[in-house]
Short mmCIF file of C-alpha atoms in Angstrom, two decimals:
data_model
loop_
_atom_site.label_atom_id
_atom_site.label_comp_id
_atom_site.label_asym_id
_atom_site.label_seq_id
_atom_site.Cartn_x
_atom_site.Cartn_y
_atom_site.Cartn_z
CA UNK A 157 -25.51 2.18 -9.42
CA UNK A 158 -22.90 4.92 -9.48
CA UNK A 159 -22.06 7.92 -7.31
CA UNK A 160 -19.50 10.66 -7.94
CA UNK A 161 -17.01 11.58 -5.22
CA UNK A 162 -14.70 14.58 -5.01
CA UNK A 163 -12.08 14.40 -2.28
CA UNK A 164 -9.51 17.03 -1.19
CA UNK A 165 -5.79 16.42 -1.15
CA UNK A 166 -5.05 14.50 2.04
CA UNK A 167 -1.89 13.09 3.59
CA UNK A 168 -1.68 9.33 3.16
CA UNK A 169 1.27 8.92 5.49
CA UNK A 170 4.41 10.77 6.52
CA UNK A 171 6.20 9.99 3.25
CA UNK A 172 3.52 10.29 0.62
CA UNK A 173 0.73 12.59 -0.53
CA UNK A 174 -1.65 12.03 -3.40
CA UNK A 175 -3.19 14.94 -5.25
CA UNK A 176 -6.74 13.68 -5.58
CA UNK A 177 -7.77 16.72 -7.62
CA UNK A 178 -6.30 14.82 -10.57
CA UNK A 179 -8.86 12.06 -10.12
CA UNK A 180 -12.55 11.60 -10.73
CA UNK A 181 -14.12 9.08 -8.37
CA UNK A 182 -17.24 7.01 -8.83
CA UNK A 183 -18.78 4.04 -7.05
CA UNK A 184 -20.12 0.90 -8.71
CA UNK A 185 -22.20 -1.86 -7.16
CA UNK A 186 -21.73 -5.52 -8.09
CA UNK A 187 -23.86 -8.48 -7.08
CA UNK A 188 -22.33 -11.96 -6.84
CA UNK A 189 -22.80 -12.82 -10.50
CA UNK A 190 -21.41 -9.48 -11.65
CA UNK A 191 -18.43 -9.80 -9.32
CA UNK A 192 -17.56 -13.24 -10.69
CA UNK A 193 -17.54 -11.79 -14.22
CA UNK A 194 -15.85 -8.49 -13.33
CA UNK A 195 -12.82 -7.99 -15.61
CA UNK A 196 -10.85 -6.24 -12.85
CA UNK A 197 -11.43 -9.01 -10.29
CA UNK A 198 -7.71 -9.97 -10.25
CA UNK A 199 -6.83 -6.32 -9.65
CA UNK A 200 -9.27 -6.16 -6.74
CA UNK A 201 -7.67 -9.15 -5.05
CA UNK A 202 -4.21 -7.67 -5.59
CA UNK A 203 -5.28 -4.45 -3.86
CA UNK A 204 -6.71 -6.43 -0.94
CA UNK A 205 -3.55 -8.51 -0.62
CA UNK A 206 -1.33 -5.41 -0.77
CA UNK A 207 -3.34 -3.64 1.92
CA UNK A 208 -3.26 -6.79 4.06
CA UNK A 209 0.53 -7.00 3.77
CA UNK A 210 1.02 -3.29 4.47
CA UNK A 211 -1.02 -3.68 7.66
CA UNK A 212 1.02 -6.71 8.67
CA UNK A 213 4.26 -4.76 8.39
CA UNK A 214 2.88 -2.14 10.77
CA UNK A 215 2.47 -4.79 13.48
CA UNK A 216 5.68 -6.88 13.47
CA UNK A 217 5.10 -10.39 14.74
CA UNK A 218 1.31 -10.10 14.85
CA UNK A 219 0.88 -12.16 11.71
CA UNK A 220 2.96 -12.96 8.64
CA UNK A 221 3.10 -9.71 6.62
CA UNK A 222 3.44 -11.69 3.38
CA UNK A 223 0.30 -13.69 4.05
CA UNK A 224 -2.23 -13.19 1.26
CA UNK A 225 -5.80 -12.38 2.06
CA UNK A 226 -6.86 -14.29 -1.05
CA UNK A 227 -4.71 -16.79 -2.94
CA UNK A 228 -6.86 -16.43 -6.06
CA UNK A 229 -9.62 -14.09 -7.33
CA UNK A 230 -12.13 -16.91 -7.03
CA UNK A 231 -11.61 -16.90 -3.25
CA UNK A 232 -12.99 -13.35 -3.07
CA UNK A 233 -16.08 -14.44 -5.01
CA UNK A 234 -16.54 -17.43 -2.70
CA UNK A 235 -16.04 -15.25 0.38
CA UNK A 236 -18.78 -12.84 -0.71
CA UNK A 237 -21.16 -15.73 -1.37
CA UNK A 238 -24.14 -15.95 -3.68
CA UNK A 239 -26.04 -13.21 -1.83
CA UNK A 240 -23.12 -10.83 -1.34
CA UNK A 241 -22.88 -7.31 -2.74
CA UNK A 242 -19.63 -5.41 -3.26
CA UNK A 243 -19.30 -1.63 -3.69
CA UNK A 244 -16.13 -0.47 -5.45
CA UNK A 245 -14.64 3.01 -5.71
CA UNK A 246 -13.06 3.64 -9.11
CA UNK A 247 -10.56 6.42 -9.83
CA UNK A 248 -9.95 7.90 -13.27
CA UNK A 249 -7.39 10.55 -14.24
CA UNK A 250 -7.56 12.93 -17.20
CA UNK A 251 -4.93 10.75 -18.90
CA UNK A 252 -7.13 7.68 -18.68
CA UNK A 253 -10.27 6.75 -20.53
CA UNK A 254 -13.54 5.97 -18.78
CA UNK A 255 -13.11 2.40 -19.98
CA UNK A 256 -10.00 1.97 -17.84
CA UNK A 257 -10.81 3.15 -14.29
CA UNK A 258 -8.61 2.12 -11.39
CA UNK A 259 -10.32 0.27 -8.50
CA UNK A 260 -9.00 1.71 -5.24
CA UNK A 261 -11.43 0.77 -2.46
CA UNK A 262 -14.07 -1.82 -1.64
CA UNK A 263 -16.71 -2.52 0.99
CA UNK A 264 -19.44 -5.12 0.77
CA UNK A 265 -22.01 -7.06 2.74
CA UNK A 266 -23.80 -10.37 2.86
CA UNK A 267 -26.23 -12.14 5.21
CA UNK A 268 -24.49 -13.12 8.44
CA UNK A 269 -23.87 -16.83 9.01
CA UNK A 270 -23.04 -18.05 12.52
CA UNK A 271 -20.97 -20.98 11.31
CA UNK A 272 -17.49 -20.36 10.01
CA UNK A 273 -14.59 -22.12 8.31
CA UNK A 274 -11.13 -21.02 9.40
CA UNK A 275 -9.57 -22.37 6.23
CA UNK A 276 -6.04 -23.65 5.81
CA UNK A 277 -4.44 -20.27 6.58
CA UNK A 278 -5.67 -20.25 10.18
CA UNK A 279 -5.28 -23.89 11.17
CA UNK A 280 -4.11 -23.67 14.78
CA UNK A 281 -5.29 -23.97 18.34
CA UNK A 282 -7.57 -21.20 19.50
CA UNK A 283 -9.90 -20.29 22.35
CA UNK A 284 -13.27 -18.55 22.09
CA UNK A 285 -14.68 -16.03 24.57
CA UNK A 286 -18.34 -15.07 24.30
CA UNK A 287 -19.65 -11.90 25.87
CA UNK A 288 -22.78 -11.33 28.01
CA UNK A 289 -26.22 -12.58 27.07
CA UNK A 290 -27.58 -9.06 26.61
CA UNK A 291 -25.58 -8.87 23.40
CA UNK A 292 -27.65 -11.64 21.83
CA UNK A 293 -30.35 -10.71 19.34
CA UNK A 294 -33.67 -12.45 18.54
CA UNK A 295 -33.53 -14.87 15.62
CA UNK A 296 -36.09 -12.83 13.67
CA UNK A 297 -33.80 -9.76 13.53
CA UNK A 298 -31.90 -9.80 10.21
CA UNK A 299 -28.12 -9.73 10.46
CA UNK A 300 -25.66 -8.67 7.79
CA UNK A 301 -21.89 -8.96 7.76
CA UNK A 302 -19.79 -6.04 6.54
CA UNK A 303 -17.13 -7.55 4.27
CA UNK A 304 -14.03 -6.73 2.23
CA UNK A 305 -13.34 -3.29 3.71
CA UNK A 306 -10.19 -2.36 1.79
CA UNK A 307 -8.51 0.80 0.52
CA UNK A 308 -5.49 0.86 -1.78
CA UNK A 309 -2.55 1.95 0.46
CA UNK A 310 -1.91 4.95 -1.82
CA UNK A 311 -5.42 6.28 -1.18
CA UNK A 312 -5.88 5.56 2.51
CA UNK A 313 -6.95 8.16 5.10
CA UNK A 314 -9.19 10.01 2.65
CA UNK A 315 -12.61 8.85 3.79
CA UNK A 316 -13.12 6.35 0.98
CA UNK A 317 -13.97 3.45 3.28
CA UNK A 318 -16.43 5.60 5.23
CA UNK A 319 -18.18 6.63 2.03
CA UNK A 320 -18.53 3.01 0.92
CA UNK A 321 -19.73 1.98 4.38
CA UNK A 322 -22.45 4.62 4.09
CA UNK A 323 -23.53 3.17 0.73
CA UNK A 324 -23.62 -0.33 2.19
CA UNK A 325 -25.67 0.60 5.25
CA UNK A 326 -28.10 2.69 3.22
CA UNK A 327 -28.82 -0.30 0.99
CA UNK A 328 -29.13 -2.73 3.91
CA UNK A 329 -31.52 -0.49 5.82
CA UNK A 330 -33.61 0.23 2.74
CA UNK A 331 -33.93 -3.47 1.97
CA UNK A 332 -35.01 -4.36 5.52
CA UNK A 333 -37.58 -1.53 5.58
CA UNK A 334 -39.00 -2.65 2.22
CA UNK A 335 -39.67 -6.07 3.73
CA UNK A 336 -41.46 -4.57 6.73
CA UNK A 337 -38.56 -4.95 9.15
CA UNK A 338 -37.92 -2.50 11.97
CA UNK A 339 -34.61 -3.76 13.35
CA UNK A 340 -31.30 -4.88 11.87
CA UNK A 341 -27.92 -5.93 13.21
CA UNK A 342 -24.67 -5.19 11.41
CA UNK A 343 -21.79 -7.59 12.06
CA UNK A 344 -18.08 -7.46 11.35
CA UNK A 345 -15.26 -9.95 11.91
CA UNK A 346 -11.91 -8.23 12.42
CA UNK A 347 -8.47 -8.32 14.03
CA UNK A 348 -8.70 -7.03 17.58
CA UNK A 349 -5.18 -5.63 17.68
CA UNK A 350 -5.55 -3.72 14.42
CA UNK A 351 -9.16 -2.66 13.96
CA UNK A 352 -10.99 -2.77 17.30
CA UNK A 353 -10.62 0.99 17.75
CA UNK A 354 -11.83 1.72 14.20
CA UNK A 355 -15.03 -0.28 14.57
CA UNK A 356 -15.61 0.84 18.16
CA UNK A 357 -15.55 4.43 16.88
CA UNK A 358 -18.32 3.44 14.46
CA UNK A 359 -20.45 2.19 17.34
CA UNK A 360 -19.69 -1.53 17.15
CA UNK A 361 -19.54 -3.67 20.31
CA UNK A 362 -17.58 -6.88 20.90
CA UNK A 363 -19.66 -10.07 20.75
CA UNK A 364 -17.16 -12.94 20.47
CA UNK A 365 -13.37 -13.11 20.60
CA UNK A 366 -11.14 -15.88 19.25
CA UNK A 367 -7.55 -16.01 20.47
CA UNK A 368 -5.13 -17.74 18.07
CA UNK A 369 -1.91 -19.30 19.30
CA UNK A 370 1.61 -18.32 18.35
CA UNK A 371 2.46 -19.77 14.96
CA UNK A 372 -0.91 -19.14 13.33
CA UNK A 373 -0.38 -17.39 9.97
CA UNK A 374 3.29 -17.07 10.91
CA UNK A 375 2.48 -15.00 14.00
CA UNK A 376 5.23 -14.59 16.58
CA UNK A 377 2.84 -13.24 19.21
CA UNK A 378 -0.54 -14.81 18.55
CA UNK A 379 -3.52 -12.60 17.76
CA UNK A 380 -7.26 -12.22 18.31
CA UNK A 381 -10.17 -12.14 15.89
CA UNK A 382 -13.43 -10.56 17.03
CA UNK A 383 -17.04 -10.59 15.97
CA UNK A 384 -18.49 -7.13 16.63
CA UNK A 385 -22.01 -5.81 16.14
CA UNK A 386 -24.09 -2.64 15.91
CA UNK A 387 -27.90 -2.65 16.25
CA UNK A 388 -30.30 -0.31 14.48
CA UNK A 389 -33.98 0.48 14.91
CA UNK A 390 -35.37 1.58 11.55
#
């Protein structure tokens, strides 16, 4: 599936502007098998790692800015799981051929799983706070996790993530309706200090918070990870 996007020139940060009129944008959708075979998979993981490091440098001491989100492309595939779907925005300039588009943004989803594995990167002491019972949802309400929300630092602040999020939610809602469902819960796991405001603005509410001790991922201050949710009646 592909969509065409045209975006105006927008300031990326105080030092850099990108003239997006030089680019043609389109969106592709990959299931788990297609993602594993995607020739630009290493490039995708590089973009995600770069964005992760750029964010870390904006919050000194929060976590190690050189920490990689994924040590290898296969980790992204494993993270998305066998039922995951990833939407990718591709950018092409007039100097490029259609066979060589540049991936610049991603957002995906997969069925939510309550269990989790912190992995070697987050081995440390932590405490968990769960929020009131009214935030719980019946077991028969399908839940989906929003995953891999990333924009190449050069193309940030241009609405690319919001466009991909719209594609993701449209597909989730359509799939639930087609199976006769009337409710769905979207979930996201994110850094509290960095992204709570972003997801709150999108209507998400805190469900669970995990506080990691100083030293985790090289953090000088410790940090919090949150599960947040947004419910929908279809």
